[in-house]
Coordinates of C-alpha atoms and ligand atoms in Angstrom, one line a residue:
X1 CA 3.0 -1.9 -168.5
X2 CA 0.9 0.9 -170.2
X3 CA -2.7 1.2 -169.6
X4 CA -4.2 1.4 -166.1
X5 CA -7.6 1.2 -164.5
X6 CA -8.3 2.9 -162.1
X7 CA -11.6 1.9 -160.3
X8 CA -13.8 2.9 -156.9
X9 CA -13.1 0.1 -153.9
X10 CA -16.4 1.7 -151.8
X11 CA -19.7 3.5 -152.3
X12 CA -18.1 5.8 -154.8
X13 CA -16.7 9.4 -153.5
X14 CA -13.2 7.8 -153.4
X15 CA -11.6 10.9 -154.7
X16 CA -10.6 8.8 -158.2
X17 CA -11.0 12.6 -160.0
X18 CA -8.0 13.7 -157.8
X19 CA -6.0 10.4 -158.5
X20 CA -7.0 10.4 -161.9
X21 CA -5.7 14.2 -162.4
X22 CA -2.9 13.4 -160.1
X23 CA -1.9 10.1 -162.8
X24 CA -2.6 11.4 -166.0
X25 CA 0.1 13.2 -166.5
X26 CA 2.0 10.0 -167.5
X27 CA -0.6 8.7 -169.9
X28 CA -1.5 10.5 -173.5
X29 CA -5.8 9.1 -173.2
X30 CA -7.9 9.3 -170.5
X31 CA -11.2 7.2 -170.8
X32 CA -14.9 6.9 -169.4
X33 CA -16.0 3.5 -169.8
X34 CA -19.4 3.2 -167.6
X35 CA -22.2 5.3 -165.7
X36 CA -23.3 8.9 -166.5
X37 CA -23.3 12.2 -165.0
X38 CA -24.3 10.3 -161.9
X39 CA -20.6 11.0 -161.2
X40 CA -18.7 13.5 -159.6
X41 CA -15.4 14.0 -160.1
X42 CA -13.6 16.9 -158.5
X43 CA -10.4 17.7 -159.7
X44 CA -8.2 20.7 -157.3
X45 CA -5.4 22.5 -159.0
X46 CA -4.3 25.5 -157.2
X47 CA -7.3 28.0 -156.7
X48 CA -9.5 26.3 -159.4
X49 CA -12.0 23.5 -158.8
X50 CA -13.1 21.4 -161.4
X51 CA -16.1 19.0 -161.0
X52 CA -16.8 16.6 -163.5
X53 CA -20.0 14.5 -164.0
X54 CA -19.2 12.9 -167.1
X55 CA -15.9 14.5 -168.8
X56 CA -12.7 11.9 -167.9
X57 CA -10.6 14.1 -165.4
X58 CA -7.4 13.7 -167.3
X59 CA -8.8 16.6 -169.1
X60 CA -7.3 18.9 -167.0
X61 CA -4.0 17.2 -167.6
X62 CA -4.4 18.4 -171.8
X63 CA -5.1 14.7 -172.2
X64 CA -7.3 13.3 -175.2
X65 CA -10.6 12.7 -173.6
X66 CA -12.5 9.4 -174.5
X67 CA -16.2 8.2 -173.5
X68 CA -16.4 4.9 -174.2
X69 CA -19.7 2.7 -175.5
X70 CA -20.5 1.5 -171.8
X71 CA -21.1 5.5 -171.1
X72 CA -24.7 7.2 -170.9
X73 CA -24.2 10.5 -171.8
X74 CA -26.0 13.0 -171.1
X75 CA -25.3 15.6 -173.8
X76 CA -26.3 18.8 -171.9
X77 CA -24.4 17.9 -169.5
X78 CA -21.5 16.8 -171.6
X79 CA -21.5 20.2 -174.0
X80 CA -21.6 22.3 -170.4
X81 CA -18.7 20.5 -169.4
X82 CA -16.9 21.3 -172.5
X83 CA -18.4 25.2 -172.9
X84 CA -16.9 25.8 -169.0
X85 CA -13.8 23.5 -169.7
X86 CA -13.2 25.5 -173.0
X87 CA -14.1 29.1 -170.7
X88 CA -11.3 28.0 -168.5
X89 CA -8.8 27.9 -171.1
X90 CA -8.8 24.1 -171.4
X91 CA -9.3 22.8 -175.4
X92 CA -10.9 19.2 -174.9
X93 CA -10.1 16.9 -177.8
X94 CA -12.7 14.5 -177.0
X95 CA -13.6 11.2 -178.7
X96 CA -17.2 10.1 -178.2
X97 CA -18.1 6.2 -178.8
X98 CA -21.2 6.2 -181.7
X99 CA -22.9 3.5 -179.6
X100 CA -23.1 5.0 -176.5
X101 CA -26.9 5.6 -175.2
X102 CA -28.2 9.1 -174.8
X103 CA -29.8 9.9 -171.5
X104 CA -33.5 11.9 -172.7
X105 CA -35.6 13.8 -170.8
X106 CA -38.2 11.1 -170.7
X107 CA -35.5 8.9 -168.8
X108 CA -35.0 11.1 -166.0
X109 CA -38.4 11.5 -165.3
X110 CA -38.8 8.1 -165.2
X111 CA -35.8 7.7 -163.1
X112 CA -37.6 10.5 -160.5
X113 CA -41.1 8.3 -160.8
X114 CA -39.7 5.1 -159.7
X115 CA -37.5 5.7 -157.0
X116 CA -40.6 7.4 -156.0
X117 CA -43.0 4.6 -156.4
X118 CA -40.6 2.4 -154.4
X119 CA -41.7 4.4 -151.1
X120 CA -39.4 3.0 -148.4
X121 CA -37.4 1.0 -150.3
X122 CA -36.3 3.7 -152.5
X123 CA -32.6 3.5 -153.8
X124 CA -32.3 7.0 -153.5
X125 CA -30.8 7.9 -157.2
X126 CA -28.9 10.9 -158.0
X127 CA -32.3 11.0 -160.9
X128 CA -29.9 11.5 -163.5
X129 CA -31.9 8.9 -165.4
X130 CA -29.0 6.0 -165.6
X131 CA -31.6 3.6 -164.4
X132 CA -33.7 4.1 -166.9
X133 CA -31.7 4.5 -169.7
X134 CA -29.6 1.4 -169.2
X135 CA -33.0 -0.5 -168.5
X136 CA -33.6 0.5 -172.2
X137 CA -30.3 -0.1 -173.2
X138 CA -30.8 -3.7 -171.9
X139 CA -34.3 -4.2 -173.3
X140 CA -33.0 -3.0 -176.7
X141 CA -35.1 0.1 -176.7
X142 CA -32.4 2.6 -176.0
X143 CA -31.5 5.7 -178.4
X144 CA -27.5 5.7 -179.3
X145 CA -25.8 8.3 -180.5
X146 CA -25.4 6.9 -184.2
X147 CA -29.2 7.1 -184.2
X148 CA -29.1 10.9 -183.4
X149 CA -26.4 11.5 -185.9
X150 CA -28.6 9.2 -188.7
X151 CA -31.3 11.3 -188.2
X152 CA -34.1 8.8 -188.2
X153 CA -37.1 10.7 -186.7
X154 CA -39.6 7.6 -186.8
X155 CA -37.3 5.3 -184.7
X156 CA -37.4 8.3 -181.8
X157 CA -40.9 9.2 -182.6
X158 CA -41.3 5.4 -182.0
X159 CA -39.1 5.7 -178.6
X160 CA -41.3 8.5 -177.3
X161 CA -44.6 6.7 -177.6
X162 CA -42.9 3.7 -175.7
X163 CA -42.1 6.2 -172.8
X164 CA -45.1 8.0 -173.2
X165 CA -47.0 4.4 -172.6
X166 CA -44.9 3.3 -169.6
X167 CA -45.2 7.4 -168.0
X168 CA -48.5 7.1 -168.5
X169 CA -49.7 4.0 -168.0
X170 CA -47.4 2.9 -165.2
X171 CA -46.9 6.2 -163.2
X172 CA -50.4 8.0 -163.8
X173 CA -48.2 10.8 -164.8
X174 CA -48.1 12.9 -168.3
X175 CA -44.5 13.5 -169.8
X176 CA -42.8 16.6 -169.4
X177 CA -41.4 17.2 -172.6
X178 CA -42.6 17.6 -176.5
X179 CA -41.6 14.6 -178.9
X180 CA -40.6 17.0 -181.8
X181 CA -39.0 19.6 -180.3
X182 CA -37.1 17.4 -177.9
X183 CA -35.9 15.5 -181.4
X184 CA -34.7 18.7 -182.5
X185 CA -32.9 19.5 -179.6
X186 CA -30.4 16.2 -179.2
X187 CA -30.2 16.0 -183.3
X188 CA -28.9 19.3 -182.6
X189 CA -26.4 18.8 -179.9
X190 CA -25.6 15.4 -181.6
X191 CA -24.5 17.4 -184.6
X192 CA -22.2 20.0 -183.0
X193 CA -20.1 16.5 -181.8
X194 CA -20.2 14.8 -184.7
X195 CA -16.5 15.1 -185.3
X196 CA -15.3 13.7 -182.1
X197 CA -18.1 10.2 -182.7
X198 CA -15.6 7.1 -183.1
X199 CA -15.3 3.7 -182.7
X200 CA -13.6 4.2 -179.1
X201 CA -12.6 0.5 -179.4
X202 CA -11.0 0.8 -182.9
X203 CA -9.3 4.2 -181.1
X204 CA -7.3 2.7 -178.4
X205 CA -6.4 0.0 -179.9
X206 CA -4.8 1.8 -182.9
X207 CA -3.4 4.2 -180.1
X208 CA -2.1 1.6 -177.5
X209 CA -0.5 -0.1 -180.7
X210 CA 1.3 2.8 -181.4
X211 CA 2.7 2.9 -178.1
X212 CA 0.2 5.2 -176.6
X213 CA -1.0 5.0 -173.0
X214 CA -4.4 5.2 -171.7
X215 CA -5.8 5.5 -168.3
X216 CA -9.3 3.6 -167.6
X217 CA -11.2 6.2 -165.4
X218 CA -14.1 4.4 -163.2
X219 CA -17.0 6.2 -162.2
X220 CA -18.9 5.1 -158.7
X221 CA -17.5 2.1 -156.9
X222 CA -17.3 -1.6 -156.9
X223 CA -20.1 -1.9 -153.9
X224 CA -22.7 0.4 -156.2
X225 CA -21.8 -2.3 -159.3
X226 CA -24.6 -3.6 -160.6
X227 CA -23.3 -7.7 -160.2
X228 CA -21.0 -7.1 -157.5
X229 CA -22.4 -4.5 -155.2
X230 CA -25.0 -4.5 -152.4
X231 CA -28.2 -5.3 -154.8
X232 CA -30.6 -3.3 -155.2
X233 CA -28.9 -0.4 -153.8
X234 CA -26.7 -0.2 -156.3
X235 CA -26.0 2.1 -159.7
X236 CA -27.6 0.6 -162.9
X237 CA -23.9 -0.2 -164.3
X238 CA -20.6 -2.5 -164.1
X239 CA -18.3 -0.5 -162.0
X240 CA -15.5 -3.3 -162.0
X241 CA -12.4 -2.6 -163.8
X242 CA -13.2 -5.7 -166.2
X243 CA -15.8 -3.2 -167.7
X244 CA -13.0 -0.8 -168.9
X245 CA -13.1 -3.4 -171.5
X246 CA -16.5 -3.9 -172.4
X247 CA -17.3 -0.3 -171.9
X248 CA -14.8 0.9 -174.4
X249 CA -14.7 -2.3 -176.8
X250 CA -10.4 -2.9 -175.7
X251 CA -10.1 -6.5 -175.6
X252 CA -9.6 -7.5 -171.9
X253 CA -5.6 -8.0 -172.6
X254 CA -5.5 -3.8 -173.1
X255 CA -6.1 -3.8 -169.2
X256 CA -2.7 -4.1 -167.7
X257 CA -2.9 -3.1 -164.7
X258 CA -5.5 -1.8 -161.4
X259 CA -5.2 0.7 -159.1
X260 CA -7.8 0.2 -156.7
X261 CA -9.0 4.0 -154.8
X262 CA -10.4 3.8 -151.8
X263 CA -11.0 6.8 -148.8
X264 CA -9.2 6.0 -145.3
X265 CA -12.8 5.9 -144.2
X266 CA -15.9 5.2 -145.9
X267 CA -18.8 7.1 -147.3
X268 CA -22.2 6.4 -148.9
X269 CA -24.7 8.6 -150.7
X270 CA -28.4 7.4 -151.1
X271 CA -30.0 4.2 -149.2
X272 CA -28.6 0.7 -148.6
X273 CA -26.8 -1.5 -145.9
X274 CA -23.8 0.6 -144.3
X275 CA -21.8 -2.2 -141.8
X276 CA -19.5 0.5 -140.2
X277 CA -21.7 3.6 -140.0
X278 CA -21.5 6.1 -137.5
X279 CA -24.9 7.5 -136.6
X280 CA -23.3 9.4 -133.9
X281 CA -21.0 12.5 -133.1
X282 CA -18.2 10.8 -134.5
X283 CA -20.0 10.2 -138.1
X284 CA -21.0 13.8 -138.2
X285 CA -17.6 15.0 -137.2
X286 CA -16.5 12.9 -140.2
X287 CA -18.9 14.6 -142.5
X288 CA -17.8 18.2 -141.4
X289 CA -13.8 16.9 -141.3
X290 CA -14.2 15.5 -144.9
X291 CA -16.6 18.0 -146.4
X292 CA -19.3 15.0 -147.1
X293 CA -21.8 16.3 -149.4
X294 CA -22.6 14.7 -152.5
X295 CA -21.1 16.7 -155.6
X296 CA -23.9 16.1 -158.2
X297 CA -27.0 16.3 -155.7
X298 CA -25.7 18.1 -152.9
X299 CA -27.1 15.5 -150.3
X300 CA -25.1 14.5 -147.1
X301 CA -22.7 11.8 -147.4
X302 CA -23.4 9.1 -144.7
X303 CA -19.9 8.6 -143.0
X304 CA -18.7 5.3 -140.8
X305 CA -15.2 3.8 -139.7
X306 CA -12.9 1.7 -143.1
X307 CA -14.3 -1.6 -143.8
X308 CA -11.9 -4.1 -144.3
X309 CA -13.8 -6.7 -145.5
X310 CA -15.8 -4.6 -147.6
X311 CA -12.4 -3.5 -149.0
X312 CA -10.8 -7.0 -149.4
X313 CA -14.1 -8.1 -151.5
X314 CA -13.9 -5.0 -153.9
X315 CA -10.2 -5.4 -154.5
X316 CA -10.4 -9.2 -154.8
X317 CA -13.3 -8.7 -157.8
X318 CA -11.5 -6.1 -159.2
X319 CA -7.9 -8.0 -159.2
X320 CA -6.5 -4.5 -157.5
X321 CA -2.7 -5.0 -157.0
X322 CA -2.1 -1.3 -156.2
X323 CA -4.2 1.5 -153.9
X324 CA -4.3 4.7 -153.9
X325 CA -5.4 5.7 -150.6
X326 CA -7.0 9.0 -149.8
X327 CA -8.2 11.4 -147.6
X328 CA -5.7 10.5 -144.9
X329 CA -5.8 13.8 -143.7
X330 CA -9.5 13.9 -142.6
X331 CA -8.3 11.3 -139.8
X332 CA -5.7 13.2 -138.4
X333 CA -6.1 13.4 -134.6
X334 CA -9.1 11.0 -134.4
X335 CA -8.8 8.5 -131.1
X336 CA -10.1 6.2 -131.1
X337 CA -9.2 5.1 -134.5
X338 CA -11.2 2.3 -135.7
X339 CA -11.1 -0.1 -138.2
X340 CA -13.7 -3.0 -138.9
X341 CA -12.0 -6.4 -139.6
X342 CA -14.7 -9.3 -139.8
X343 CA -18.9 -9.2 -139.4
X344 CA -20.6 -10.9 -137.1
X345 CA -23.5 -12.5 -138.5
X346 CA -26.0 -14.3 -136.1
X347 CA -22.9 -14.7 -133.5
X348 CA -20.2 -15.9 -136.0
X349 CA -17.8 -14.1 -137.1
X350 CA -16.9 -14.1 -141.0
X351 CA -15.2 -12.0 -143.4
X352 CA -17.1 -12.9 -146.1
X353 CA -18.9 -10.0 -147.6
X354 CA -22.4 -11.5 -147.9
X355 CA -24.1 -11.2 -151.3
X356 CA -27.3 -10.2 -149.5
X357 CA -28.3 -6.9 -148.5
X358 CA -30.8 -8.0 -145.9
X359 CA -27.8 -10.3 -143.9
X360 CA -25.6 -7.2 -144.8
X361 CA -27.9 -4.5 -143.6
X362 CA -27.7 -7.5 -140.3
X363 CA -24.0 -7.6 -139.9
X364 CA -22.0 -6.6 -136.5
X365 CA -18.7 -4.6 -137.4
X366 CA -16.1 -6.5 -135.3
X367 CA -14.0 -3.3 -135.0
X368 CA -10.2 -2.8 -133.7
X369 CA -8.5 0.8 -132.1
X370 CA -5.0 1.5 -134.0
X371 CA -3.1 4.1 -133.0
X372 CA -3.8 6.9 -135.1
X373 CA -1.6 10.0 -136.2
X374 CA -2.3 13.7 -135.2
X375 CA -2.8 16.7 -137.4
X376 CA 0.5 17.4 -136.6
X377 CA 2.7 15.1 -137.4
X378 CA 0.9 15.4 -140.9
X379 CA 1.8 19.2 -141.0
X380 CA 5.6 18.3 -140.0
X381 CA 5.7 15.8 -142.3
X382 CA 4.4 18.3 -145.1
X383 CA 6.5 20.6 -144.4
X384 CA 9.9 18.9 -145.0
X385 CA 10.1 15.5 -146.2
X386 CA 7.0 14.7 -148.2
X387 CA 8.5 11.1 -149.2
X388 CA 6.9 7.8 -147.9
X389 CA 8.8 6.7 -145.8
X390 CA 8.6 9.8 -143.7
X391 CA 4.8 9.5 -143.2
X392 CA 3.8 9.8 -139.0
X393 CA 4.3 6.1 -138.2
X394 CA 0.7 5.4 -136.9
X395 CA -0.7 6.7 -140.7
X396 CA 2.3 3.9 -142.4
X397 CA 0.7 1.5 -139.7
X398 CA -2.7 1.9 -141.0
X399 CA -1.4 1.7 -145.0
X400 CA 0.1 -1.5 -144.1
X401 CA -3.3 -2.8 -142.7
X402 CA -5.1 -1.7 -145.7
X403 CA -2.3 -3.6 -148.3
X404 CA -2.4 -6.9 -146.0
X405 CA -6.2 -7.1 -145.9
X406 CA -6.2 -6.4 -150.0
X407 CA -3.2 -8.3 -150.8
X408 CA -1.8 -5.2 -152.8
X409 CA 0.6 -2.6 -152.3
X410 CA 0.0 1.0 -151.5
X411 CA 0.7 3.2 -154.8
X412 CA -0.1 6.6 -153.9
X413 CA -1.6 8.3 -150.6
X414 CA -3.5 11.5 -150.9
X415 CA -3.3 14.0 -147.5
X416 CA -5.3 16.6 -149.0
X417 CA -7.6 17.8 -152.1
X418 CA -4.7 19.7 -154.3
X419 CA -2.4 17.9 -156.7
X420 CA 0.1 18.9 -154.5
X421 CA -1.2 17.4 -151.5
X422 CA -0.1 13.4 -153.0
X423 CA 2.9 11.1 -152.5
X424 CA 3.6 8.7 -154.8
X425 CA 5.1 5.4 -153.6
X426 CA 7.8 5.6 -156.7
X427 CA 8.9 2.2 -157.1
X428 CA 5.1 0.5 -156.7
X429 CA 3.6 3.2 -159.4
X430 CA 5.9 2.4 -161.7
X431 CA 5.5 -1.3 -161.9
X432 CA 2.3 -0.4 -162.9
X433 CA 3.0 2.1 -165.3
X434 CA 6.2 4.0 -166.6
X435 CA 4.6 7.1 -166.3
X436 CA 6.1 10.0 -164.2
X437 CA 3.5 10.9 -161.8
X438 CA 3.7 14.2 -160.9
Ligands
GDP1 P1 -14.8 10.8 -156.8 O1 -16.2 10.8 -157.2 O2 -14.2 9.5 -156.4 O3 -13.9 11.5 -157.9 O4 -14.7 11.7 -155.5 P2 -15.5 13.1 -155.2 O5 -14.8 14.2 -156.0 O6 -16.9 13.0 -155.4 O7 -15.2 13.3 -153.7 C1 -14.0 13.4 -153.1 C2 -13.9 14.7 -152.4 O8 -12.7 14.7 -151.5 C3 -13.6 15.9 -153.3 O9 -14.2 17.0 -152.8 C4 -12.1 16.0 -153.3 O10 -11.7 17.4 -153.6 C5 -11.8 15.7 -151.9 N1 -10.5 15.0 -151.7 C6 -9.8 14.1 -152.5 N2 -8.7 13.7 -151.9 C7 -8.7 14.3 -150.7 C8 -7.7 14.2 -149.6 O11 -6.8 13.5 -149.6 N3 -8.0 14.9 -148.5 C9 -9.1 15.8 -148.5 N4 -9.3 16.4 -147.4 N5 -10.0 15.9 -149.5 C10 -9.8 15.1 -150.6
IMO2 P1 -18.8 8.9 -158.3 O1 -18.4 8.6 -159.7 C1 -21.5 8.1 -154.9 C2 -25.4 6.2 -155.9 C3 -26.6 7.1 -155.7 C4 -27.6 5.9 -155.3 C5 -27.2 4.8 -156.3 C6 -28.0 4.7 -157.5 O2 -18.8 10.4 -158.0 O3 -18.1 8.1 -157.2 P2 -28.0 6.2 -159.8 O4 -28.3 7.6 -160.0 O5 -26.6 5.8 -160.2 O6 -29.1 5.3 -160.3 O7 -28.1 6.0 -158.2 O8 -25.8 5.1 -156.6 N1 -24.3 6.9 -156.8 C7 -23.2 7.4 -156.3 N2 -22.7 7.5 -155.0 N3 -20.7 8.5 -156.0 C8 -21.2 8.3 -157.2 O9 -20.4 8.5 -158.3 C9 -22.5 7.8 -157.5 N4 -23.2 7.5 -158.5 C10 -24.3 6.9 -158.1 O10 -26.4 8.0 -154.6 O11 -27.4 5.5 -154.0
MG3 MG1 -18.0 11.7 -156.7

């Protein structure tokens, strides 16, 4: 095996920029195949913090960076990322797919206006303008980056006029920015990258050919996919680990294995049906244990017990045979422990994960106490073994529960934020890959 995906099994927040970091060691590319700086990836290596919106977290690692097709970029953001990345110490040989869409001002502000307009039923978007600019994308109005770099001015002159229209017309609202100097900016920005614009597909194939290894980095989760999550409070984008392949133009045989990431608990940021939520003491202890805020807009993570079902669903559409479990630590010492196993929907019980966000937004958590592990034992357990099979026997309990409802094996569990603070189940990670871990 060579290439891996690694994908989101929740809401997004999983800590896939700590697993990604923790992984890429044993690959040579690390690639961005969908959403935008809606992400936020933090990566912990001794004192630094690094927090990623759209730069593949196997950076760190000295690996080459690739953003696939299926990526909106937005260049500020992207050229910040490098400027602090390069401040750091960290060279980032990056390769940037020519047909990915570029994120304009005009899109965020249109991303702002409608989740206003939808009043009570807003989605709650990080306004990054992803829904906007892969509306366009889809209603073949979009601006790519070969179309910055070709310097047609009359195609974006014709793109501004569009948005102009629909700010205008549809919002009541005047845009915020001005159509030439706006041009000038992204040519500019376009230019300064215009060595590291590729064919990412013609990229990894020639470098998986040539024995290479790359590692698939997901962005949000499979329940804020687009097809497979909890419509409409979802992200604009396939977060699945089959759109590794469209979103970096690998045929779908380049995809050989998936590590599913998923927290011990679950979190969700923005509006939309929540089965296990905890509204009470519990979910705000939670939020201060696991330091729930949103890493792009700051906002308060909304915090309930691990959904099993929930979790089955997103490893069963995703073909997970492998998690990487984290935030194990944040649990420590909780009692009641809960875990929900089925819904019950209308007095039956199901575990099903319904395809509609109304019945979803309906469904009873049929929950179950296990037994738990204290801060303690986690401490001992750091403190001398750090293998496996040493883990407090409660916490192995609970991984078990999690592989038999996901019919996969349990590859790596994280009991902290540092790169340190991860074991590696050896024999699983390797059958997915050959790389060396840590
Ligand atoms: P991502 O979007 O999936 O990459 O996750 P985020 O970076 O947005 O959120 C995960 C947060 O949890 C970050 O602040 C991480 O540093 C932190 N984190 C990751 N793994 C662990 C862990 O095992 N324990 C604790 N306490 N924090 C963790
Ligand atoms: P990472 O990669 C958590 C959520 C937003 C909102 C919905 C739609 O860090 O896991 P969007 O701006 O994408 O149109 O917002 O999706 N969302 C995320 N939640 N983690 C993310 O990314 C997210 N990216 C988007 O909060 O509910
Ligand atoms: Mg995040």
């Amino acid at each position: 095996m060579t290439n891996l995906v690694t994908v989101g099994l929740q809401w997004g927040d999983e800590g896939k920029g700590k697993v990604v970091d923790c992984l890429a060691g044993g690959f040579d590319i690390v690639a961005r195949f969908q959403g935008g700086s809606n992400a936020g990836h933090t990566v912990v290596v001794g004192d630094t913090t690094y927090k990623f919106r759209i730069m593949p977290s196997g950076v760190v690692q000295g690996k080459t960076a690739v953003i696939g097709n299926g990526v909106v970029v937005d260049l500020d953001v992207l050229i910040h990322e490098i400027e602090q990345l390069a401040r750091s110490g960290i060279p980032v040989d990056l390769v940037l797919s020519e047909r990915a869409h570029i994120i304009t001002p005009l899109q965020i502000q249109v991303d702002g206006l409608i989740d206003e307009a939808r009043g009570k039923n807003r989605v709650g978007t990080t306004r990054r303008g992803i829904g906007p600019t892969y509306g366009d994308k889809i209603l073949r109005s979009g601006v790519r980056m070969i179309d910055l770099l070709n310097g047609d001015e009359d195609r974006w002159n014709a793109f501004f006029e569009y948005q102009r229209g629909r700010v205008e017309r549809l919002f009541g609202s005047s845009v915020e920015c001005h159509p030439h100097r706006t041009w000038l900016r992204l040519r500019q920005m376009a230019m300064t990258l215009r060595d590291s614009v590729a064919d990412t597909g013609e990229f990894l194939v020639n470098a998986t050919d040539s024995g290479k290894k790359v590692l698939f980095e997901g962005a949000q989760g499979t329940l804020l996919d687009i097809d497979h999550g909890t419509y409409p409070f979802v992200t604009s984008s396939n977060c699945v680990a089959a759109a590794a392949s469209v979103g970096t133009g690998v045929p779908p045989s380049f995809l050989h294995d998936v590590l599913g990431v998923c927290k011990a608990y679950t979190t969700r940021v923005g509006a939309g049906p929540f089965p296990t939520e905890l509204s009470d003491e519990m979910g705000e202890e939670l939020r201060e244990r696991g330091g729930e805020r949103g890493t792009v807009t700051g906002r308060a993570r909304r915090c309930g017990w691990l959904d099993l079902v929930a979790l089955r669903y997103a490893s069963r559409v995703n073909g997970v045979t492998a998690l990487a479990v984290t935030k194990v630590d944040v649990l420590a010492g909780i009692r009641p422990l809960r875990v929900c196993v089925a819904y019950r929907i209308n007095g039956e019980e199901t575990t099903r994960f319904p395809a509609d966000s109304r019945v979803l937004a309906r469904v009873e958590p049929v929950l179950e106490d296990v037994e738990g592990w204290t801060p303690e034992e986690i401490e001992d357990w750091r403190s001398s073994s750090k293998a496996y099979d040493d883990l407090p026997g409660g916490l192995r309990e609970y991984l078990a529960l999690m592989a038999h409802h996901t019919r996969s094996r349990i590859a790596l569990v994280s009991t902290g934020p540092a790169r340190r603070d991860t074991v590696v189940v050896e024999g699983v990670l390797s059958s997915l890959t050959d790389a060396s871990a840590l």
